[in-house]
Amino acid sequence: MASLLFLSLIAVFLFSTLSSAARHHQHAPPHFAKPPLPKPSVTSVPPEIHIACKATRFPQQCETSLTKSNHLPPNPTSLQIIQLAMVVSAENLKTAQSMVKSILDASVGSQNRTTAAKNCLEVLRNSEYRISQTNDALPRGKNKDARAWMSAALLFQYDCWSGLKYANDTRMVNETMSFLDSLIGISSNALSMMVSYDNFGKDAGSWRPPMTERNGFWESSGSSDGSGFRGGFPSKLTADVTVCKDGGGGCYKTVQEAVNVAPDNAGTRRFGDGMGKTVITGSLNADTPGISTYNSATVGVLGDGFMANGLTFQNTAGPDAHQAVAFRSESDLSVIENCEFIGNQDTLYVHSLRQFYKSCRILGNVDFIFGNSASIFQDCKILVRPRQLRPEKGENNAITAHGRTDPAQSTGFVFQNCLINGTEEYMSLYHSKPKVHKNFLGRPWKEYSRTVFVHCFMEALVTPQGWLPWSGDFALKTLYYGELENSGPGSELSQRVPWSSQIPAEHVYSYSVQNFIQGDEWIPSSQLLAHQRKIT
Ligand SMILES: *[C@@H]1O[C@H](CO)[C@@H](O)[C@H](O)[C@H]1NC(C)=O
Ligand SMILES: *[C@@H]1O[C@H](CO)[C@@H](O)[C@H](O)[C@H]1NC(C)=O
Ligand SMILES: *[C@@H]1O[C@H](CO)[C@@H](O)[C@H](O)[C@H]1NC(C)=O
Ligand SMILES: *[C@@H]1O[C@H](CO)[C@@H](O)[C@H](O)[C@H]1NC(C)=O
C-alpha cells in the first residue's frame, strides 16, 4: 500500500536544529592569515618535530604549536607526533568553544549573533566528537577512518568560522574568528601528517606536504579495480516502525513520531514503498529569516550508518526560491539506494563523511549536489529541471559544487555509470533554444573542489566546456575535475576548459568504492543479510 507523507516540519531527525554554513554562495575562503606567532628559536624545536612538520601546509605554525606543548615524550615516534598534534588541536578546540560560549552569553538581544553562536557551538561539538574518534582510530592502524573523521572535524571548524562571518559585529567575534582561523591551521597540520603517515609510512623523512591530482599525485590504490563490487541496501529487512499517512493499525502518523520512538539515532534504516510512492516533502528555503541553507533541509541526517531505500525526498520551495535543500546528510558509512531527491537549487547536501548512493534519481538545477563529503554515486540518474520563473530565457546550471577546503581532506564526488540528462520538460525547453540553456558538470564552491565522472552517459545538454568557474579564477589551479571513458553527445572532450582533466586510466581505481570510501568494509553486499558494522 502506498503511503504518502506530507510533513511541514523542517527535519525529521532529532538533532536537526544545527545550522551552519549559512548561505554558502557568498563565502570567501579563509585566508589562513595566522595571528603573529612568536618565531621559535631554531635550537628549541626538537628535530623530530621539525621533520614531521614538513608534511604540513603551515610548518612554522606546526613547529610552534607542537614545541610549546608539554606532552611530547622523549624520542617521539612519528605516530606520537601526530597524536600530539591531535592533542593540540583538541585543546585549541576547547578554547574556541569557550570563546563562542562567551559570544553567546554576550549576545542577548542580538538575534543574528545568538543564532550564529549557537550553530557554532553545535558544529564544534561535532568536531570534538570526530576528533575523539580519530584519536581512537590512529593507534589501531585505522588510517583511512582516521583521515575521514579528521577531514570532517576540520570541516566542522570551518563551518563555525563561516557562520560567524555573518555576525561579525563585535571585537569578540573578530577575535574568535582569528582564533578559529588558527585552529583550522592546527587541525589541517594534524590531518596532513596523517595523510603522509598513511601514504609514505612511519619514516617522517619521507613525508611531504599534501598533494592532489593537480600535482600529479594519486594515492596507491592496489591492484583490484573493484568493478566486481556489488553492494547496496540490504535485501532482507523487516520493519520495526511503520509510518503511514492515516496513522492507526500500529502505524505512526509522521516520520518525526517514528524517529522519536526509535531507540537511537545511529544505524537507522528507512525504507518506503518506492520512489514517488513514499514521499517526504518540505518547503523551507534560505530566503526565510532565520533559515540557512543547512537547516532548510526537508530531512537532515546526523547519526552514522544511515540507510534508506525506496523513498522520495523533496523540497517544494520552488524554482525562484534559491537555496532549498531536500536532503542533507552528515552520516558516515551511509547507504542510500533507489531514492529520489527533488529540488531546484541545492537539492542534495552531501555535507560530510563517507556516503554511497546507488540507483538514485537526483533532480535540480543550481549546484544541486553539493557539500564536502566523500560520496560515490553509482548507476544514478542526474536530471536537470527547469529553473527560474521564465525558463525559456535560459540559464547556467552546475550539477555539482564540491566544497573541499583543504588538500589533505579525503573528500570528493565520484559519479560512476550515471546518466546526465534533463527532465522531459527541461529537455523540450533545451531543444527549443539549445544556445541559452547551459549545463555544467560542476563548479568549485571551495578551493580544493574534487569531482570525477567515470563511465557515465552525458546527453547533449552538457555544455562542451564542461565545467564552470565560481568567480574569476578562484580555485582553478587547485581543484581537480576529472573525466574518463564517458559516452554520449555531452561527453565530447575537445572543448573542455583547460583546468579540467582526463583521469589517467591507471589511476581510475583511486575512485573505486573500496579505495575512495572503503565501501567493501561497510556496504552490505547484495547477497548477504543486513549486517551493521559496529564502530568501536
Ligand atoms: C541579520 O542577518 C540577516 C541575514 O544575514 C541580515 O539581513 C540582517 O541585516 C542581519 N541583522 C543585523 C542586525 O545584523
Ligand atoms: C580583528 O582581528 C585581527 C586579528 O586579531 C586584528 O588584527 C584586527 O585589528 C581586528 N579588527 C577589528 C576591527 O577589531
Ligand atoms: C570582522 O569585522 C571587522 C570590522 O568590520 C573587520 O575588520 C574584520 O576583518 C572582520 N573579521 C574577520 C575575521 O572577517
Ligand atoms: C534523456 O531525456 C529525454 C527526454 O526525456 C529522453 O527522450 C532521452 O531518451 C533521455 N536519454 C537517455 C539516454 O535516457
Coordinates of C-alpha atoms and ligand atoms in Angstrom, one line a residue:
M1 CA 0.0 0.0 0.0
A2 CA 1.4 3.3 -1.0
S3 CA 1.8 5.7 1.9
L4 CA 2.1 9.4 1.3
L5 CA 3.6 11.6 3.9
F6 CA 3.3 15.3 3.9
L7 CA 5.5 16.9 6.5
S8 CA 5.6 20.6 7.0
L9 CA 8.3 20.3 9.6
I10 CA 11.9 21.2 9.0
A11 CA 13.6 18.0 9.6
V12 CA 12.6 14.6 10.8
F13 CA 15.7 13.8 12.8
L14 CA 16.3 14.5 16.4
F15 CA 19.4 16.5 16.1
S16 CA 18.3 18.7 13.3
T17 CA 18.4 22.2 14.8
L18 CA 22.0 22.7 13.8
S19 CA 22.5 25.4 11.3
S20 CA 25.8 26.4 10.0
A21 CA 27.4 27.3 6.7
A22 CA 24.6 29.8 6.1
R23 CA 24.2 31.0 2.6
H24 CA 27.0 29.2 1.1
H25 CA 27.1 31.1 -2.2
Q26 CA 28.6 34.1 -0.5
H27 CA 31.6 32.5 1.2
A28 CA 35.1 33.6 0.5
P29 CA 37.7 31.1 1.6
P30 CA 39.5 31.9 4.9
H31 CA 42.9 33.3 4.2
F32 CA 44.6 31.3 6.9
A33 CA 46.1 34.6 8.0
K34 CA 47.6 33.4 11.2
P35 CA 47.9 35.7 14.2
P36 CA 51.6 36.5 14.6
L37 CA 53.2 33.7 16.4
P38 CA 56.5 34.0 18.3
K39 CA 59.2 32.8 16.0
P40 CA 60.7 29.6 17.5
S41 CA 64.4 29.7 18.1
V42 CA 65.8 27.1 15.8
T43 CA 67.5 25.1 18.5
S44 CA 64.4 24.8 20.6
V45 CA 62.4 22.8 18.1
P46 CA 63.0 19.1 18.6
P47 CA 64.4 17.6 15.3
E48 CA 61.5 15.0 15.1
I49 CA 59.0 17.9 15.1
H50 CA 60.9 19.9 12.6
I51 CA 61.0 16.9 10.2
A52 CA 57.3 15.9 10.7
C53 CA 56.1 19.5 10.3
K54 CA 57.5 19.5 6.8
A55 CA 54.4 17.4 5.9
T56 CA 52.1 20.3 6.6
R57 CA 50.9 23.4 4.9
F58 CA 51.8 25.6 7.7
P59 CA 55.1 24.2 9.0
Q60 CA 56.0 27.2 11.2
Q61 CA 52.7 27.2 13.0
C62 CA 53.1 23.4 13.3
E63 CA 56.5 23.7 14.9
T64 CA 55.5 26.4 17.3
S65 CA 52.3 24.8 18.5
L66 CA 53.9 21.3 19.0
T67 CA 57.0 22.6 20.6
K68 CA 55.2 24.6 23.2
S69 CA 53.1 21.7 24.2
N70 CA 54.5 19.8 27.1
H71 CA 53.0 16.4 26.2
L72 CA 55.8 15.2 23.9
P73 CA 57.5 12.0 25.1
P74 CA 61.3 11.7 24.7
N75 CA 62.4 10.3 21.3
P76 CA 58.9 10.5 19.9
T77 CA 57.8 8.2 17.1
S78 CA 56.1 9.8 14.1
L79 CA 52.8 8.4 15.3
Q80 CA 53.3 10.0 18.7
I81 CA 53.9 13.4 16.9
I82 CA 50.6 13.0 15.1
Q83 CA 48.9 12.2 18.4
L84 CA 50.5 15.2 19.9
A85 CA 49.1 17.3 17.0
M86 CA 45.7 15.9 17.8
V87 CA 46.0 16.8 21.5
V88 CA 47.0 20.4 20.5
S89 CA 44.0 20.5 18.1
A90 CA 41.6 19.2 20.8
E91 CA 43.0 21.7 23.4
N92 CA 42.5 24.6 21.0
L93 CA 39.1 23.4 20.1
K94 CA 38.2 23.6 23.8
T95 CA 39.4 27.2 23.9
A96 CA 37.4 28.0 20.7
Q97 CA 34.3 26.5 22.4
S98 CA 34.6 28.8 25.4
M99 CA 35.2 31.8 23.2
V100 CA 32.0 31.1 21.3
K101 CA 30.2 30.5 24.6
S102 CA 31.2 34.0 25.7
I103 CA 29.9 35.4 22.4
L104 CA 26.6 33.6 23.1
D105 CA 26.5 35.0 26.7
A106 CA 27.1 38.5 25.5
S107 CA 24.5 38.4 22.7
V108 CA 21.2 38.7 24.4
G109 CA 19.2 40.9 22.2
S110 CA 21.2 40.2 19.0
Q111 CA 19.2 37.6 17.1
N112 CA 21.9 37.1 14.4
R113 CA 24.8 36.7 16.8
T114 CA 22.8 34.4 19.1
T115 CA 21.9 32.1 16.2
A116 CA 25.5 32.1 14.8
A117 CA 27.0 31.3 18.2
K118 CA 24.5 28.5 18.9
N119 CA 25.1 27.0 15.5
C120 CA 28.8 27.3 16.1
L121 CA 28.7 25.5 19.4
E122 CA 26.8 22.7 17.8
V123 CA 29.3 22.2 14.9
L124 CA 32.2 22.5 17.3
R125 CA 30.7 19.6 19.3
N126 CA 30.6 17.6 16.2
S127 CA 34.2 18.5 15.5
E128 CA 35.1 17.4 19.1
Y129 CA 33.3 14.0 18.5
R130 CA 35.2 13.4 15.3
I131 CA 38.5 14.3 16.8
S132 CA 37.9 11.8 19.6
Q133 CA 37.1 9.1 17.0
T134 CA 40.3 10.0 15.1
N135 CA 42.3 9.5 18.4
D136 CA 40.8 6.1 18.8
A137 CA 41.4 5.0 15.2
L138 CA 45.1 6.1 14.9
P139 CA 46.8 3.7 17.4
R140 CA 44.7 0.8 15.9
G141 CA 46.1 1.5 12.4
K142 CA 42.7 2.5 11.0
N143 CA 44.3 5.2 9.0
K144 CA 41.5 5.6 6.4
D145 CA 38.9 6.0 9.1
A146 CA 41.1 8.5 11.0
R147 CA 41.5 10.6 7.8
A148 CA 37.8 10.5 7.1
W149 CA 36.9 11.6 10.6
M150 CA 39.6 14.3 10.9
S151 CA 38.6 15.7 7.5
A152 CA 35.1 16.1 9.0
A153 CA 36.5 17.6 12.2
L154 CA 38.2 20.2 10.1
L155 CA 35.1 20.9 8.1
F156 CA 33.0 21.5 11.2
Q157 CA 35.6 24.0 12.4
Y158 CA 35.4 25.8 9.0
D159 CA 31.6 25.7 9.2
C160 CA 31.8 27.6 12.6
W161 CA 34.1 30.2 11.1
S162 CA 31.9 30.7 8.1
G163 CA 28.8 31.0 10.1
L164 CA 30.3 33.7 12.3
K165 CA 31.1 35.8 9.3
Y166 CA 27.5 36.9 9.2
A167 CA 27.6 38.1 12.8
N168 CA 31.0 39.8 12.9
D169 CA 29.9 43.0 14.6
T170 CA 31.9 42.9 17.8
R171 CA 35.5 42.7 18.8
M172 CA 34.9 39.4 20.5
V173 CA 33.6 37.8 17.2
N174 CA 36.5 39.1 15.3
E175 CA 38.9 37.7 17.8
T176 CA 37.1 34.4 17.9
M177 CA 37.3 34.2 14.1
S178 CA 41.0 34.8 14.2
F179 CA 41.4 32.1 16.8
L180 CA 39.3 29.7 14.7
D181 CA 41.4 30.5 11.7
S182 CA 44.5 29.4 13.7
L183 CA 42.6 26.3 14.9
I184 CA 41.8 25.4 11.4
G185 CA 45.5 25.6 10.5
I186 CA 46.4 23.4 13.5
S187 CA 43.9 20.8 12.6
S188 CA 44.9 20.9 8.9
N189 CA 48.5 20.3 10.1
A190 CA 47.5 17.2 12.1
L191 CA 45.5 15.9 9.1
S192 CA 48.3 16.5 6.7
M193 CA 50.7 14.5 8.8
M194 CA 48.2 11.7 9.0
V195 CA 48.0 11.6 5.2
S196 CA 51.7 11.4 4.9
Y197 CA 51.8 8.7 7.5
D198 CA 49.3 6.7 5.6
N199 CA 50.9 7.2 2.2
F200 CA 54.6 7.1 3.0
G201 CA 54.8 5.2 6.3
K202 CA 56.3 5.9 9.7
D203 CA 59.6 7.4 8.5
A204 CA 58.8 11.1 8.7
G205 CA 61.8 11.8 6.5
S206 CA 59.7 10.7 3.5
W207 CA 56.7 12.8 4.3
R208 CA 55.6 15.7 2.1
P209 CA 53.0 18.4 2.2
P210 CA 49.6 17.3 1.0
M211 CA 49.3 16.9 -2.8
T212 CA 46.4 16.4 -5.1
E213 CA 45.8 15.1 -8.6
R214 CA 46.6 18.6 -9.8
N215 CA 50.1 18.0 -8.6
G216 CA 50.1 14.7 -10.5
F217 CA 49.7 12.7 -7.3
W218 CA 47.4 9.7 -6.8
E219 CA 47.5 7.5 -3.8
S220 CA 48.4 3.9 -4.4
S221 CA 45.2 2.1 -4.9
G222 CA 46.1 -1.6 -5.1
S223 CA 45.6 -3.9 -8.0
S224 CA 41.9 -4.5 -7.8
D225 CA 39.7 -2.2 -9.9
G226 CA 36.7 -3.2 -7.7
S227 CA 34.5 -3.5 -10.7
G228 CA 33.1 -6.7 -9.2
F229 CA 31.9 -4.8 -6.2
R230 CA 28.1 -5.3 -5.8
G231 CA 26.7 -3.8 -2.6
G232 CA 23.9 -1.6 -1.6
F233 CA 20.9 -1.5 0.7
P234 CA 20.5 -4.9 2.5
S235 CA 17.9 -7.0 0.7
K236 CA 16.2 -8.6 3.6
L237 CA 14.9 -6.3 6.3
T238 CA 11.8 -6.2 8.4
A239 CA 10.2 -3.0 9.7
D240 CA 10.5 -2.0 13.4
V241 CA 8.4 1.0 13.0
T242 CA 5.9 1.9 10.2
V243 CA 4.7 5.3 9.2
C244 CA 1.6 5.8 7.1
K245 CA -0.5 8.9 6.4
D246 CA -3.6 7.8 8.2
G247 CA -1.9 6.5 11.3
G248 CA -3.7 3.6 13.1
G249 CA -3.0 -0.1 12.7
G250 CA 0.3 0.2 14.6
C251 CA 1.4 3.0 12.2
Y252 CA 2.9 6.3 13.2
K253 CA 1.4 9.2 11.5
T254 CA 4.6 11.2 10.9
V255 CA 8.2 10.3 10.4
Q256 CA 9.1 12.5 13.3
E257 CA 6.9 10.5 15.7
A258 CA 8.6 7.3 14.4
V259 CA 12.0 8.8 14.9
N260 CA 11.1 9.8 18.4
V261 CA 10.4 6.2 19.5
A262 CA 13.5 4.7 17.7
P263 CA 16.0 3.6 20.3
D264 CA 18.9 5.6 19.0
N265 CA 19.8 7.6 16.0
A266 CA 22.8 5.6 14.8
G267 CA 22.3 2.9 12.2
T268 CA 18.8 4.0 11.3
R269 CA 17.4 2.3 8.2
R270 CA 14.5 3.6 6.4
F271 CA 12.6 2.2 3.5
G272 CA 9.5 3.1 1.7
D273 CA 7.2 1.7 -0.9
G274 CA 9.3 3.2 -3.7
M275 CA 10.4 6.4 -5.3
G276 CA 7.3 8.6 -6.0
K277 CA 5.2 6.4 -3.7
T278 CA 6.6 7.3 -0.3
V279 CA 7.3 11.0 -0.4
I280 CA 8.8 13.1 2.4
T281 CA 8.3 16.7 1.5
G282 CA 9.0 20.2 2.9
S283 CA 9.3 23.7 1.5
L284 CA 11.8 25.7 3.6
N285 CA 14.4 27.9 1.9
A286 CA 17.2 30.1 2.8
D287 CA 15.4 33.3 1.9
T288 CA 13.3 32.9 5.0
P289 CA 14.7 34.9 8.0
G290 CA 16.4 32.5 10.5
I291 CA 16.7 29.7 7.9
S292 CA 20.1 28.9 6.4
T293 CA 20.9 26.6 3.6
Y294 CA 21.8 24.0 6.2
N295 CA 18.5 24.0 8.1
S296 CA 16.3 24.4 5.0
A297 CA 16.6 20.6 4.6
T298 CA 13.4 18.6 4.5
V299 CA 15.3 15.7 6.0
G300 CA 18.6 16.0 7.8
V301 CA 20.6 13.0 9.0
L302 CA 23.4 13.1 11.6
G303 CA 23.7 9.5 13.0
D304 CA 26.3 7.3 11.3
G305 CA 25.3 4.2 9.3
F306 CA 22.0 5.7 7.9
M307 CA 20.4 3.6 5.2
A308 CA 17.4 4.4 3.0
N309 CA 15.6 2.6 0.2
G310 CA 12.6 3.4 -1.9
L311 CA 11.9 6.9 -0.8
T312 CA 11.4 10.3 -2.4
F313 CA 12.8 13.4 -0.6
Q314 CA 11.6 16.6 -1.8
N315 CA 11.8 20.4 -1.3
T316 CA 8.9 22.3 -3.0
A317 CA 10.1 25.8 -2.2
G318 CA 10.0 26.4 -6.0
P319 CA 12.3 27.4 -8.8
D320 CA 12.8 31.0 -7.7
A321 CA 13.4 30.3 -4.0
H322 CA 17.2 30.0 -4.0
Q323 CA 18.8 27.5 -1.6
A324 CA 16.3 24.9 -0.6
V325 CA 17.7 21.5 0.4
A326 CA 15.6 18.3 0.1
F327 CA 18.1 16.0 1.9
R328 CA 21.2 16.7 4.0
S329 CA 23.4 14.0 5.3
E330 CA 26.5 14.0 7.5
S331 CA 26.1 10.3 8.2
D332 CA 29.4 8.4 7.9
L333 CA 29.0 5.0 6.2
S334 CA 25.6 5.7 4.8
V335 CA 23.9 3.7 2.0
I336 CA 21.1 5.2 0.0
E337 CA 19.5 3.1 -2.7
N338 CA 16.6 3.6 -5.1
C339 CA 15.8 7.0 -3.6
E340 CA 14.8 10.2 -5.4
F341 CA 15.8 13.7 -4.5
I342 CA 13.7 16.6 -5.9
G343 CA 14.5 20.3 -5.6
N344 CA 15.9 23.2 -7.5
Q345 CA 18.9 24.9 -6.1
D346 CA 20.9 22.8 -3.6
T347 CA 18.7 19.7 -3.7
L348 CA 21.2 17.2 -2.1
Y349 CA 23.5 18.5 0.6
V350 CA 26.1 15.7 0.9
H351 CA 27.6 17.5 3.8
S352 CA 30.5 15.4 5.1
L353 CA 32.0 11.9 5.7
R354 CA 31.5 8.8 3.5
Q355 CA 28.3 8.2 1.6
F356 CA 27.2 5.7 -1.1
Y357 CA 24.3 6.5 -3.4
K358 CA 23.1 3.7 -5.7
S359 CA 20.4 3.7 -8.4
C360 CA 19.1 7.1 -7.2
R361 CA 17.4 9.9 -9.2
I362 CA 18.6 13.4 -8.3
L363 CA 16.8 16.4 -9.7
G364 CA 17.6 20.1 -9.6
N365 CA 19.4 22.9 -11.3
V366 CA 21.8 25.1 -9.5
D367 CA 24.6 23.3 -7.6
F368 CA 22.1 20.6 -6.8
I369 CA 24.6 18.1 -5.5
F370 CA 27.0 19.9 -3.1
G371 CA 28.9 19.6 0.2
N372 CA 32.3 18.4 1.4
S373 CA 31.8 14.6 1.8
A374 CA 33.4 11.7 0.1
S375 CA 30.4 10.4 -1.9
I376 CA 30.1 7.9 -4.6
F377 CA 27.1 7.9 -6.9
Q378 CA 26.7 4.6 -8.8
D379 CA 24.1 3.9 -11.5
C380 CA 22.3 7.2 -10.7
K381 CA 20.1 9.4 -12.9
I382 CA 21.1 13.1 -12.6
L383 CA 18.3 15.2 -14.1
V384 CA 18.2 18.9 -14.7
R385 CA 14.8 20.6 -14.2
P386 CA 13.6 23.9 -15.4
R387 CA 14.8 26.7 -13.1
Q388 CA 13.5 30.2 -13.0
L389 CA 10.0 31.5 -13.4
R390 CA 10.7 32.2 -17.1
P391 CA 12.8 29.3 -18.1
E392 CA 12.7 30.0 -21.8
K393 CA 15.2 32.9 -21.1
G394 CA 18.0 30.4 -20.4
E395 CA 20.4 29.9 -17.6
N396 CA 23.7 28.4 -16.4
N397 CA 23.3 25.4 -14.2
A398 CA 26.0 23.5 -12.3
I399 CA 25.2 19.9 -11.4
T400 CA 27.8 19.8 -8.6
A401 CA 29.6 22.2 -6.2
H402 CA 32.0 20.2 -4.2
G403 CA 33.4 22.2 -1.2
R404 CA 36.8 20.8 -0.2
T405 CA 38.7 23.5 1.7
D406 CA 41.9 21.6 2.3
P407 CA 44.0 19.4 0.0
A408 CA 44.5 16.9 2.9
Q409 CA 40.8 16.2 3.2
S410 CA 39.9 12.8 1.7
T411 CA 36.7 14.1 0.2
G412 CA 35.3 14.4 -3.4
F413 CA 32.3 13.4 -5.5
V414 CA 32.6 10.3 -7.8
F415 CA 30.0 9.5 -10.4
Q416 CA 30.2 6.0 -11.8
N417 CA 28.0 4.7 -14.6
C418 CA 25.5 7.6 -14.2
L419 CA 23.2 9.2 -16.7
I420 CA 23.3 13.0 -17.0
N421 CA 20.1 14.2 -18.7
G422 CA 17.3 16.7 -18.2
T423 CA 13.7 16.0 -17.3
E424 CA 11.3 15.8 -20.2
E425 CA 10.1 19.3 -19.5
Y426 CA 13.6 20.7 -19.4
M427 CA 14.7 18.9 -22.5
S428 CA 11.9 20.3 -24.5
L429 CA 12.9 23.8 -23.3
Y430 CA 16.5 22.9 -24.1
H431 CA 15.8 21.7 -27.6
S432 CA 13.8 24.8 -28.4
K433 CA 16.8 27.0 -27.8
P434 CA 19.9 25.0 -27.0
K435 CA 22.3 28.0 -27.0
V436 CA 20.8 29.7 -24.0
H437 CA 20.5 26.6 -21.7
K438 CA 23.9 25.8 -20.3
N439 CA 24.6 22.9 -18.0
F440 CA 28.0 22.3 -16.4
L441 CA 29.2 19.2 -14.6
G442 CA 30.4 21.3 -11.7
R443 CA 31.9 24.4 -10.2
P444 CA 34.3 25.0 -7.3
W445 CA 32.5 26.0 -4.2
K446 CA 35.8 25.8 -2.3
E447 CA 39.4 25.9 -3.3
Y448 CA 40.2 22.1 -3.5
S449 CA 36.9 21.0 -5.0
R450 CA 37.2 17.5 -6.4
T451 CA 34.7 15.8 -8.7
V452 CA 35.1 13.0 -11.3
F453 CA 32.8 11.3 -13.8
V454 CA 33.7 7.8 -14.9
H455 CA 31.7 5.6 -17.4
C456 CA 28.8 8.0 -17.4
F457 CA 26.4 8.8 -20.3
M458 CA 26.1 12.5 -20.9
E459 CA 23.2 13.8 -23.0
A460 CA 23.7 16.9 -25.3
L461 CA 22.6 19.3 -22.5
V462 CA 26.1 19.2 -21.0
T463 CA 27.9 22.3 -22.4
P464 CA 31.0 21.5 -24.4
Q465 CA 33.2 23.5 -22.0
G466 CA 32.1 21.0 -19.3
W467 CA 32.9 23.0 -16.1
L468 CA 32.0 26.4 -14.8
P469 CA 34.3 28.8 -12.8
W470 CA 32.9 30.0 -9.4
S471 CA 34.2 33.5 -9.5
G472 CA 37.1 34.8 -11.6
D473 CA 40.0 32.4 -11.3
F474 CA 39.1 31.2 -7.8
A475 CA 40.2 27.6 -7.3
L476 CA 41.0 27.0 -10.9
K477 CA 44.6 26.0 -10.1
T478 CA 43.8 23.8 -7.1
L479 CA 40.6 22.0 -8.0
Y480 CA 40.5 18.6 -9.6
Y481 CA 37.8 17.8 -12.2
G482 CA 38.4 14.6 -14.0
E483 CA 36.6 12.5 -16.7
L484 CA 37.2 9.1 -18.0
E485 CA 35.5 6.9 -20.6
N486 CA 32.2 8.7 -20.6
S487 CA 29.9 8.5 -23.6
G488 CA 27.0 10.4 -25.2
P489 CA 27.0 13.7 -27.0
G490 CA 27.8 15.8 -23.9
S491 CA 31.0 13.8 -23.2
E492 CA 33.0 15.2 -26.1
L493 CA 36.3 16.5 -24.6
S494 CA 37.6 18.7 -27.3
Q495 CA 36.2 22.0 -25.9
R496 CA 36.6 21.3 -22.2
V497 CA 38.1 24.1 -20.1
P498 CA 41.9 23.7 -19.7
W499 CA 41.7 23.5 -16.0
S500 CA 39.7 20.2 -16.1
S501 CA 41.5 16.9 -16.6
Q502 CA 41.2 13.4 -18.1
I503 CA 41.9 10.8 -15.5
P504 CA 44.9 8.6 -16.4
A505 CA 43.4 5.1 -16.8
E506 CA 45.9 3.6 -14.5
H507 CA 44.7 5.8 -11.6
V508 CA 40.9 5.3 -12.0
Y509 CA 41.0 2.7 -9.2
S510 CA 41.6 5.6 -6.8
Y511 CA 37.9 6.4 -7.2
S512 CA 36.6 2.9 -6.6
V513 CA 34.1 2.1 -3.9
Q514 CA 36.9 0.3 -2.0
N515 CA 39.6 2.9 -2.3
F516 CA 37.6 6.1 -2.1
I517 CA 35.2 5.3 0.7
Q518 CA 36.4 1.9 1.9
G519 CA 32.9 0.6 0.9
D520 CA 34.0 -3.1 0.9
E521 CA 34.3 -2.8 4.7
W522 CA 30.8 -1.4 5.4
I523 CA 28.4 -1.5 2.5
P524 CA 26.3 -4.6 2.8
S525 CA 26.9 -6.9 -0.1
S526 CA 23.7 -7.5 -2.0
Q527 CA 23.8 -11.2 -1.4
L528 CA 24.1 -11.0 2.4
L529 CA 21.6 -10.2 5.1
A530 CA 21.8 -6.8 6.7
H531 CA 24.9 -6.6 8.8
Q532 CA 25.6 -3.4 10.6
R533 CA 29.3 -2.7 11.1
K534 CA 29.8 -1.5 14.6
I535 CA 32.3 1.3 15.1
T536 CA 34.1 1.0 18.4
Ligands
LIG1 C1 20.9 39.6 10.4 O1 21.2 38.7 9.3 C2 20.4 38.9 8.2 C3 20.6 37.9 7.1 O2 22.0 37.6 7.0 C4 20.7 40.3 7.6 O3 20.0 40.6 6.5 C5 20.4 41.4 8.7 O4 20.8 42.6 8.3 C6 21.2 41.0 10.0 N1 20.8 41.8 11.1 C7 21.6 42.5 11.8 C8 21.0 43.3 12.9 O5 22.8 42.4 11.7
LIG2 C1 40.3 41.7 14.0 O1 41.3 40.8 14.5 C2 42.5 40.9 13.9 C3 43.4 39.8 14.3 O2 43.3 39.6 15.7 C4 43.1 42.3 14.2 O3 44.4 42.4 13.6 C5 42.2 43.4 13.8 O4 42.7 44.6 14.2 C6 40.8 43.1 14.3 N1 39.9 44.1 13.8 C7 39.0 44.8 14.5 C8 38.1 45.7 13.7 O5 38.9 44.6 15.7
LIG3 C1 35.3 41.4 11.3 O1 34.8 42.8 11.1 C2 35.8 43.7 11.2 C3 35.2 45.1 11.2 O2 34.4 45.2 10.0 C4 36.9 43.5 10.1 O3 37.9 44.5 10.2 C5 37.5 42.1 10.3 O4 38.4 41.8 9.2 C6 36.4 41.1 10.3 N1 37.0 39.8 10.8 C7 37.1 38.8 10.0 C8 37.8 37.6 10.6 O5 36.5 38.6 9.0
LIG4 C1 17.0 12.0 -21.9 O1 15.8 12.6 -21.7 C2 15.0 12.7 -22.9 C3 13.7 13.4 -22.5 O2 13.0 12.8 -21.5 C4 14.7 11.3 -23.5 O3 14.0 11.4 -24.7 C5 16.0 10.6 -23.7 O4 15.8 9.2 -24.1 C6 16.9 10.6 -22.4 N1 18.2 10.0 -22.7 C7 18.6 8.8 -22.2 C8 19.9 8.3 -22.6 O5 17.9 8.2 -21.4

